[in-house]
Coordinates of C-alpha atoms in Angstrom, one line a residue:
G1 CA 25.5 16.1 -10.9
D2 CA 26.3 13.9 -14.2
V3 CA 23.0 14.3 -15.6
D4 CA 21.5 17.1 -17.2
S5 CA 17.9 17.9 -16.7
T6 CA 16.7 17.9 -20.0
N7 CA 17.3 14.5 -19.7
P8 CA 13.7 12.4 -19.7
M9 CA 14.7 10.8 -16.3
F10 CA 14.1 14.0 -14.8
D11 CA 10.3 13.7 -15.9
K12 CA 7.6 13.9 -13.8
C13 CA 6.1 10.3 -13.8
L14 CA 5.7 9.6 -10.0
Q15 CA 2.4 10.8 -10.1
S16 CA 0.8 8.6 -13.2
N17 CA 3.0 5.9 -12.8
T18 CA 0.9 5.2 -9.0
A19 CA -2.1 6.4 -10.6
Q20 CA -1.9 3.4 -13.2
A21 CA -0.4 1.0 -11.0
L22 CA -3.5 1.3 -8.0
K23 CA -6.1 1.5 -11.0
E24 CA -4.5 -1.8 -11.9
G25 CA -5.4 -3.6 -8.5
K26 CA -1.7 -3.4 -7.4
T27 CA -0.2 -2.7 -4.2
V28 CA 2.8 0.1 -4.8
V29 CA 5.9 0.4 -2.4
Y30 CA 7.5 3.0 -2.2
A31 CA 11.7 2.9 -0.9
A32 CA 12.2 6.7 0.5
F33 CA 14.4 8.2 2.5
A34 CA 13.5 8.8 6.0
Q35 CA 13.7 13.2 6.0
G36 CA 12.3 14.9 3.3
R37 CA 11.2 12.3 0.4
Y38 CA 9.1 10.4 2.8
Q39 CA 6.6 12.8 3.6
E40 CA 6.9 14.7 0.4
A41 CA 6.0 11.6 -1.1
L42 CA 2.7 11.4 1.6
Y43 CA 2.2 15.1 1.0
N44 CA 1.9 14.0 -3.3
I45 CA -0.7 11.1 -2.2
K46 CA -2.6 13.7 -0.2
M47 CA -2.8 15.9 -3.0
W48 CA -3.5 13.2 -5.5
K49 CA -6.4 11.9 -3.4
K50 CA -7.8 15.2 -2.9
K51 CA -7.8 16.0 -6.5
G52 CA -9.2 12.4 -7.5
I53 CA -5.7 11.5 -9.4
I54 CA -6.3 8.1 -7.1
P55 CA -9.0 7.1 -5.1
E56 CA -9.6 8.7 -1.6
S57 CA -10.1 5.3 -0.7
T58 CA -6.7 3.9 -1.2
P59 CA -5.4 2.6 2.3
V60 CA -2.0 4.2 2.7
Y61 CA 1.1 2.5 5.1
A62 CA 3.7 4.3 6.4
D63 CA 6.4 2.4 8.0
G64 CA 10.1 3.1 9.9
K65 CA 11.3 4.5 13.3
S66 CA 13.2 7.3 12.1
S67 CA 10.8 8.6 9.3
Q68 CA 7.8 8.3 12.1
E69 CA 10.2 10.6 13.8
F70 CA 10.9 13.0 11.3
T71 CA 7.2 13.2 10.5
V72 CA 6.4 14.0 13.5
K73 CA 8.8 16.7 14.0
Y74 CA 7.8 18.2 10.7
M75 CA 3.9 18.6 12.0
Y76 CA 4.7 19.7 14.8
N77 CA 7.9 21.3 15.7
E78 CA 8.5 25.4 15.1
L79 CA 10.8 24.7 12.1
G80 CA 9.7 27.4 10.3
I81 CA 7.5 25.1 7.7
K82 CA 4.5 27.2 6.8
K83 CA 1.4 25.9 8.3
I84 CA -0.3 25.2 6.0
M85 CA 2.8 22.4 5.0
K86 CA 2.1 20.8 8.5
N87 CA -1.2 18.9 7.4
F88 CA 0.8 16.4 5.0
V89 CA -0.4 12.9 5.9
P90 CA -3.1 11.6 4.0
R91 CA -6.3 10.3 4.7
D92 CA -6.5 6.3 5.7
T93 CA -2.9 6.4 6.4
K94 CA -1.8 4.0 8.7
F95 CA 1.7 4.1 10.8
V96 CA 3.3 1.1 11.2
P97 CA 3.6 0.9 15.3
R98 CA 6.9 0.4 16.4
S99 CA 6.6 -2.2 19.1
R100 CA 7.5 -5.5 19.5
E101 CA 4.7 -7.2 17.3
R102 CA 6.1 -4.5 13.6
M103 CA 6.6 -7.8 12.2
Q104 CA 3.4 -9.6 12.3
Y105 CA 1.7 -5.5 11.7
R106 CA 4.2 -5.6 8.5
Q107 CA 2.7 -9.2 7.9
S108 CA -1.0 -8.5 7.9
I109 CA -0.5 -5.7 5.8
M110 CA 1.4 -7.8 3.0
K111 CA -1.4 -10.4 3.4
K112 CA -4.2 -7.6 2.1
S113 CA -5.3 -8.1 -0.9
G114 CA -6.1 -4.9 -3.2
P115 CA -4.6 -1.9 -4.0
K116 CA -3.0 0.2 -1.5
I117 CA 0.3 2.0 -1.2
I118 CA 3.3 1.0 1.1
I119 CA 6.0 4.0 2.2
A120 CA 9.1 2.6 4.0
P121 CA 12.7 3.5 4.3
G122 CA 15.4 2.6 3.0
G123 CA 16.2 4.7 -0.1
M124 CA 18.1 3.0 -2.3
A125 CA 16.1 -0.4 -1.0
S126 CA 19.4 -1.7 0.5
Y127 CA 18.8 -1.8 3.6
G128 CA 15.1 -0.2 6.5
P129 CA 12.1 -1.8 6.6
V130 CA 11.5 -1.7 2.9
Q131 CA 13.8 -4.3 2.4
N132 CA 11.2 -6.7 4.1
Y133 CA 8.1 -5.3 1.3
I134 CA 10.7 -5.6 -1.6
T135 CA 11.3 -9.3 -0.6
N136 CA 7.7 -10.1 -0.4
Y137 CA 6.6 -8.4 -3.2
L138 CA 9.6 -8.7 -6.1
P139 CA 8.2 -12.3 -7.2
K140 CA 4.8 -10.5 -7.9
S141 CA 3.3 -9.6 -10.6
D142 CA 0.6 -7.3 -8.5
A143 CA 3.4 -4.7 -7.2
L144 CA 5.1 -1.8 -8.3
I145 CA 8.3 -1.0 -6.5
H146 CA 9.0 2.7 -7.1
L147 CA 12.0 4.3 -6.2
L148 CA 11.9 8.0 -5.1
G149 CA 15.4 9.3 -5.8
Y150 CA 19.1 7.9 -7.2
C151 CA 20.1 5.0 -6.7
S152 CA 24.3 4.6 -7.2
P153 CA 25.6 1.4 -9.5
E154 CA 26.4 -0.8 -5.9
S155 CA 22.9 -0.5 -4.2
Q156 CA 20.3 -3.0 -4.3
G157 CA 17.7 -0.3 -6.3
Y158 CA 20.0 0.2 -9.0
R159 CA 20.1 -3.8 -9.6
L160 CA 16.0 -3.9 -8.9
L161 CA 16.2 -1.5 -11.8
N162 CA 18.2 -3.5 -13.8
T163 CA 17.4 -7.0 -13.8
M164 CA 14.6 -8.1 -16.5
I165 CA 11.4 -9.2 -15.6
G166 CA 11.8 -12.8 -14.7
E167 CA 15.3 -13.2 -14.6
K168 CA 17.0 -14.0 -10.8
L169 CA 18.9 -12.3 -8.4
M170 CA 19.6 -12.0 -4.6
Y171 CA 18.2 -9.8 -2.3
S172 CA 18.4 -9.0 1.4
G173 CA 20.6 -12.3 1.3
V174 CA 17.7 -14.3 -0.4
E175 CA 17.4 -15.7 -4.1
L176 CA 14.0 -14.0 -5.9
T177 CA 12.4 -13.9 -9.3
K178 CA 11.9 -10.5 -10.0
Y179 CA 8.5 -10.2 -11.3
C180 CA 7.0 -6.9 -9.8
D181 CA 7.1 -3.7 -11.8
V182 CA 10.5 -1.8 -10.8
A183 CA 10.3 2.4 -11.5
K184 CA 12.1 5.1 -10.6
T185 CA 11.8 8.8 -10.5
A186 CA 14.1 11.7 -10.6
E187 CA 11.5 14.4 -10.1
T188 CA 12.3 13.9 -5.9
S189 CA 16.1 13.1 -6.3
S190 CA 17.9 15.6 -4.2
H191 CA 21.0 15.3 -6.2
A192 CA 20.9 18.0 -9.2
P193 CA 21.8 18.1 -12.5
R194 CA 24.9 19.2 -13.4
N195 CA 23.6 22.1 -15.9
K196 CA 22.3 23.4 -12.4
L197 CA 25.1 23.3 -10.6

């Protein structure tokens, strides 16, 4: 609640950032909170495909046990969600299996060239499966790591945002040099600005 909603950080940039990165042939990695933001991101991707904002053939990889469990609950349980909103998963979405082979599956995703979207839990990039993808893509120039909500000053996401291209940082216990783009949007944040409180 320490910012005003008229602050530029509340500008809607997720769609334009994603579309531009894909146009440049980049992989887009969303660090999402497992409940809410994850499903909202899937719905946004579906609508962007439908409207032709991003290519309909863009592959989407959805990782994370808890996020997949919440996704199934939203789609198939009676939670008072409008019927039209229950079908929010975009075409060409592949869910990372929860089997013992999930690490090999992640590796196969990261080896695929060409534009794609990966969404994984770990909203502030400090925990969860998203760490696997960030560790892989941080040193690469053909990637965009996009944070979908608030990042506290002690979070890894905050450090990623505030590290310059070409600088080294410790991430998930590994020293890496940042060459990818890192962006953030507050349009999907659940943190209220002070003028709305």
